[in-house]
Tab-separated table of C-alpha atoms and ligand atoms in Angstrom:
chain	number	residue	atom	x	y	z
A	506	MET	CA	-1.562	-1.400	-5.487
A	507	ASN	CA	-2.661	-2.034	-1.882
A	508	ARG	CA	-0.209	-1.605	0.911
A	509	ILE	CA	-0.499	-3.718	4.076
A	510	LEU	CA	1.224	-3.305	7.325
A	511	ILE	CA	1.940	-6.427	9.313
A	512	ALA	CA	2.487	-6.101	12.987
A	513	GLU	CA	3.814	-9.400	14.137
A	514	ASP	CA	6.695	-10.299	16.349
A	515	GLU	CA	7.018	-13.799	15.492
A	516	ALA	CA	9.470	-14.006	12.507
A	517	ARG	CA	8.051	-17.079	11.123
A	518	ILE	CA	4.503	-15.791	10.921
A	519	ALA	CA	5.521	-12.436	9.711
A	520	SER	CA	7.429	-13.949	6.814
A	521	PHE	CA	4.618	-16.284	6.013
A	522	LEU	CA	2.304	-13.360	5.825
A	523	GLU	CA	4.752	-11.296	3.718
A	524	LYS	CA	5.359	-13.957	1.142
A	525	GLY	CA	1.651	-14.762	0.813
A	526	LEU	CA	0.500	-11.270	0.504
A	527	ARG	CA	3.364	-10.210	-1.938
A	528	GLY	CA	2.585	-13.288	-3.996
A	529	SER	CA	-1.001	-11.989	-4.151
A	530	GLY	CA	0.028	-8.610	-5.464
A	531	PHE	CA	0.198	-6.561	-2.217
A	532	VAL	CA	2.946	-4.403	-1.055
A	533	THR	CA	3.913	-5.127	2.517
A	534	ALA	CA	5.868	-3.806	5.412
A	535	VAL	CA	6.405	-5.389	8.865
A	536	ALA	CA	6.480	-3.920	12.208
A	537	ARG	CA	7.973	-6.182	14.983
A	538	ASP	CA	6.646	-4.312	17.980
A	539	GLY	CA	3.632	-2.302	19.002
A	540	VAL	CA	5.360	1.000	19.027
A	541	ALA	CA	6.804	0.733	15.471
A	542	ALA	CA	3.349	-0.619	14.511
A	543	HIS	CA	1.510	2.394	15.733
A	544	ASP	CA	3.864	4.924	14.324
A	545	LEU	CA	3.936	3.377	10.935
A	546	ALA	CA	0.037	3.022	10.862
A	547	ALA	CA	-0.439	6.549	12.184
A	548	GLY	CA	2.046	7.921	9.622
A	549	GLY	CA	-0.420	6.837	6.657
A	550	GLY	CA	0.383	5.276	3.467
A	551	PHE	CA	-1.121	1.852	4.386
A	552	ASP	CA	-4.488	0.506	3.191
A	553	LEU	CA	-4.899	-2.171	5.921
A	554	LEU	CA	-3.244	-3.150	9.197
A	555	ILE	CA	-2.882	-6.861	10.198
A	556	LEU	CA	-2.416	-6.613	13.879
A	557	ASP	CA	-1.183	-9.296	16.360
A	558	ILE	CA	-2.405	-8.855	19.792
A	559	GLY	CA	0.640	-10.253	21.607
A	560	LEU	CA	3.225	-7.659	20.598
A	561	PRO	CA	6.191	-6.370	22.624
A	562	LEU	CA	6.500	-2.854	23.895
A	563	SER	CA	2.854	-2.073	23.333
A	564	ASP	CA	0.268	-4.793	22.777
A	565	GLY	CA	-2.220	-4.935	19.968
A	566	PHE	CA	-5.158	-3.667	21.913
A	567	THR	CA	-3.084	-0.564	22.939
A	568	VAL	CA	-2.006	0.013	19.399
A	569	LEU	CA	-5.640	-0.244	18.223
A	570	ARG	CA	-6.945	2.037	20.940
A	571	ARG	CA	-4.364	4.708	20.209
A	572	LEU	CA	-5.083	4.562	16.453
A	573	ARG	CA	-8.871	4.942	16.959
A	574	GLN	CA	-8.403	7.714	19.567
A	575	ALA	CA	-6.348	9.530	16.929
A	576	LYS	CA	-9.214	9.043	14.402
A	577	VAL	CA	-7.027	6.749	12.178
A	578	ALA	CA	-9.669	4.930	10.051
A	579	LEU	CA	-7.320	2.347	8.694
A	580	PRO	CA	-9.027	-1.083	8.394
A	581	VAL	CA	-7.579	-3.403	11.102
A	582	ILE	CA	-7.735	-7.107	11.136
A	583	ILE	CA	-6.455	-8.613	14.361
A	584	LEU	CA	-4.692	-11.946	14.881
A	585	THR	CA	-5.942	-13.680	17.934
A	586	ALA	CA	-5.314	-16.972	19.648
A	587	ARG	CA	-7.883	-19.675	18.631
A	588	ASP	CA	-8.916	-20.299	22.239
A	589	SER	CA	-9.260	-16.683	23.145
A	590	VAL	CA	-12.883	-15.549	22.675
A	591	THR	CA	-12.088	-12.729	25.179
A	592	ASP	CA	-9.378	-11.238	22.944
A	593	THR	CA	-11.529	-11.394	19.884
A	594	VAL	CA	-14.502	-9.717	21.520
A	595	ALA	CA	-12.290	-7.024	23.132
A	596	GLY	CA	-10.501	-6.447	19.711
A	597	LEU	CA	-13.726	-5.945	17.861
A	598	GLU	CA	-15.091	-3.667	20.512
A	599	GLY	CA	-11.818	-1.857	20.452
A	600	GLY	CA	-12.352	-0.905	16.855
A	601	ALA	CA	-10.828	-3.826	14.873
A	602	ASP	CA	-12.791	-4.453	11.646
A	603	ASP	CA	-12.336	-8.216	11.647
A	604	TYR	CA	-10.182	-11.087	13.206
A	605	VAL	CA	-8.435	-14.269	12.167
A	606	ALA	CA	-7.721	-16.835	14.812
A	607	LYS	CA	-4.286	-18.357	14.931
A	608	PRO	CA	-3.260	-20.772	13.544
A	609	PHE	CA	-4.902	-19.862	10.303
A	610	ALA	CA	-4.550	-20.913	6.618
A	611	PHE	CA	-3.257	-18.052	4.306
A	612	GLU	CA	-6.293	-18.290	2.109
A	613	GLU	CA	-8.549	-17.470	5.163
A	614	LEU	CA	-6.624	-14.427	5.863
A	615	LEU	CA	-6.439	-13.374	2.313
A	616	ALA	CA	-10.272	-13.662	1.956
A	617	ARG	CA	-10.648	-11.333	5.008
A	618	VAL	CA	-8.097	-8.975	3.602
A	619	ARG	CA	-9.720	-8.647	0.299
A	620	LEU	CA	-13.203	-8.286	1.994
A	621	ARG	CA	-11.974	-5.472	4.073
A	622	LEU	CA	-10.243	-3.617	1.247
A	623	ARG	CA	-13.494	-3.771	-0.826
A	624	ALA	CA	-15.640	-2.745	2.080
A	625	GLY	CA	-13.591	0.314	2.854
A	626	ARG	CA	-14.210	2.214	-0.348
A	627	ALA	CA	-16.555	3.217	-3.029
A	628	PRO	CA	-16.394	1.187	-6.159
A	629	GLU	CA	-13.083	2.166	-7.679
A	630	ALA	CA	-12.836	4.125	-10.748
A	631	THR	CA	-11.347	1.973	-13.504
A	632	VAL	CA	-10.155	4.942	-15.680
A	633	LEU	CA	-7.939	7.619	-14.160
A	634	ARG	CA	-7.982	10.873	-16.025
A	635	VAL	CA	-5.606	13.856	-15.440
A	636	ALA	CA	-4.973	16.720	-17.939
A	637	GLY	CA	-5.471	14.963	-21.172
A	638	MET	CA	-3.909	11.709	-20.036
A	639	SER	CA	-5.929	8.657	-19.102
A	640	LEU	CA	-5.151	5.290	-17.668
A	641	ASP	CA	-7.563	2.324	-17.943
A	642	LEU	CA	-6.636	0.274	-14.918
A	643	ARG	CA	-8.646	-2.710	-16.201
A	644	THR	CA	-6.990	-2.970	-19.560
A	645	ARG	CA	-3.738	-1.465	-18.496
A	646	ARG	CA	-3.913	0.913	-21.559
A	647	ALA	CA	-2.729	4.417	-21.429
A	648	TYR	CA	-3.550	7.466	-23.525
A	649	ALA	CA	-1.885	10.905	-23.663
A	650	GLY	CA	-2.796	13.730	-25.850
A	651	GLY	CA	-5.290	11.789	-27.742
A	652	ARG	CA	-3.095	8.809	-28.616
A	653	ALA	CA	-2.437	5.357	-27.205
A	654	VAL	CA	0.992	5.011	-25.520
A	655	ASP	CA	2.653	1.723	-24.750
A	656	LEU	CA	3.804	1.573	-21.175
A	657	SER	CA	5.799	-1.192	-19.516
A	658	THR	CA	4.458	-2.558	-16.168
A	659	ARG	CA	6.653	-0.333	-14.140
A	660	GLU	CA	6.008	2.779	-16.264
A	661	PHE	CA	2.328	2.117	-15.835
A	662	ALA	CA	2.529	1.587	-12.067
A	663	LEU	CA	4.485	4.866	-11.899
A	664	ALA	CA	2.079	6.791	-14.058
A	665	GLU	CA	-0.722	5.485	-11.818
A	666	VAL	CA	0.756	6.785	-8.794
A	667	PHE	CA	1.104	10.143	-10.408
A	668	CYS	CA	-2.494	10.107	-11.580
A	669	ARG	CA	-3.687	9.304	-8.128
A	670	HIS	CA	-1.858	12.240	-6.730
A	671	PRO	CA	-2.147	14.892	-9.431
A	672	ASP	CA	-0.369	18.247	-8.641
A	673	GLN	CA	1.133	16.760	-5.605
A	674	VAL	CA	4.989	16.624	-5.069
A	675	LEU	CA	5.909	12.926	-4.702
A	676	THR	CA	9.321	12.161	-3.273
A	677	ARG	CA	11.686	9.630	-4.659
A	678	GLU	CA	11.090	7.493	-1.500
A	679	GLN	CA	7.427	7.590	-1.929
A	680	LEU	CA	7.612	6.626	-5.534
A	681	LEU	CA	10.077	3.905	-4.698
A	682	SER	CA	8.030	2.362	-2.065
A	683	HIS	CA	4.690	2.580	-4.053
A	684	VAL	CA	6.155	1.138	-7.307
A	685	TRP	CA	9.027	-0.893	-6.369
A	686	GLY	CA	8.157	-1.977	-2.787
A	687	PHE	CA	10.109	-1.477	0.479
A	688	ASP	CA	13.110	-3.732	-0.558
A	689	PHE	CA	14.523	-1.327	-3.014
A	690	ASP	CA	17.834	0.425	-2.232
A	691	PRO	CA	16.797	4.030	-1.397
A	692	GLY	CA	20.022	5.342	-3.049
A	693	SER	CA	18.935	3.803	-6.322
A	694	ASN	CA	18.279	6.157	-9.257
A	695	VAL	CA	15.663	3.933	-10.712
A	696	VAL	CA	12.996	6.517	-10.024
A	697	ASP	CA	14.789	9.065	-12.172
A	698	VAL	CA	15.341	6.661	-14.901
A	699	TYR	CA	11.750	5.632	-15.129
A	700	VAL	CA	10.458	9.229	-14.905
A	701	ARG	CA	12.675	9.883	-17.896
A	702	TYR	CA	11.119	6.934	-19.720
A	703	LEU	CA	7.751	8.046	-18.881
A	704	ARG	CA	8.310	11.654	-19.959
A	705	ARG	CA	9.460	10.430	-23.373
A	706	LYS	CA	6.169	8.512	-23.763
A	707	ILE	CA	3.631	10.906	-22.216
A	708	GLY	CA	5.275	14.240	-22.924
A	709	ALA	CA	8.189	15.807	-21.014
A	710	ASP	CA	6.292	18.696	-19.622
A	711	ARG	CA	3.568	16.813	-17.852
A	712	ILE	CA	5.957	15.726	-15.043
A	713	GLU	CA	7.712	18.464	-13.330
A	714	THR	CA	10.957	18.044	-11.385
A	715	VAL	CA	10.783	19.696	-7.980
A	716	ARG	CA	14.467	20.199	-7.225
A	717	GLY	CA	15.767	18.329	-4.173
A	718	THR	CA	12.451	16.796	-3.441
A	719	GLY	CA	10.857	14.685	-6.173
A	720	TYR	CA	8.334	14.965	-8.963
A	721	ARG	CA	4.907	16.356	-9.626
A	722	LEU	CA	2.379	15.596	-12.356
A	723	ARG	CA	0.725	18.736	-13.736
A	724	ALA	CA	-2.937	18.604	-13.418
A	725	GLY	CA	-3.656	21.635	-15.570
B	2098	CA	CA1	2.914	-12.292	19.068
């Protein structure tokens, strides 16, 4: 699942983008000023940044410059004013990957987002394999210990996150935000419940509890 950071101070536009992107299967987060945008983007965990140029505290150019100086390679699409060619040129020269001029139709933005996400990576493997377990991302079929296992949508999403980070400790918060999105109550025990479901299906010893921190999928 791709995660998109939206840096936009205008609530109306931010919510328009969020709704549209979520409806298209992306996970989103919104930063309402340039400082928050920079910190979230630099912190990792996002696949793309949609960056408005006119932001409070630190404008989009500054955010972009600081990210590129820090070698953050996150793809960035800037939102510029329709009549400002200067902004567009400055943004692209400053390291933006693409731009969309306001006002824009959602589909136009979506096309750019998809293009950028595809351009940024090698063709993605469709089957993830970790220690005798495999997930076919195309057919959504899962196998463990040589047999097919029937996973619900959430269980599959959770298994996918684990398989993408084998042997790595994943915190409850990371799992929550990857599988359930940012809206979920961080105090919820939904992660623990789903880890239990998953263990029942793929084998209890595959997912290790790291006390006080989270969980880890054993790769060996
Ligand atoms: Ca703005």
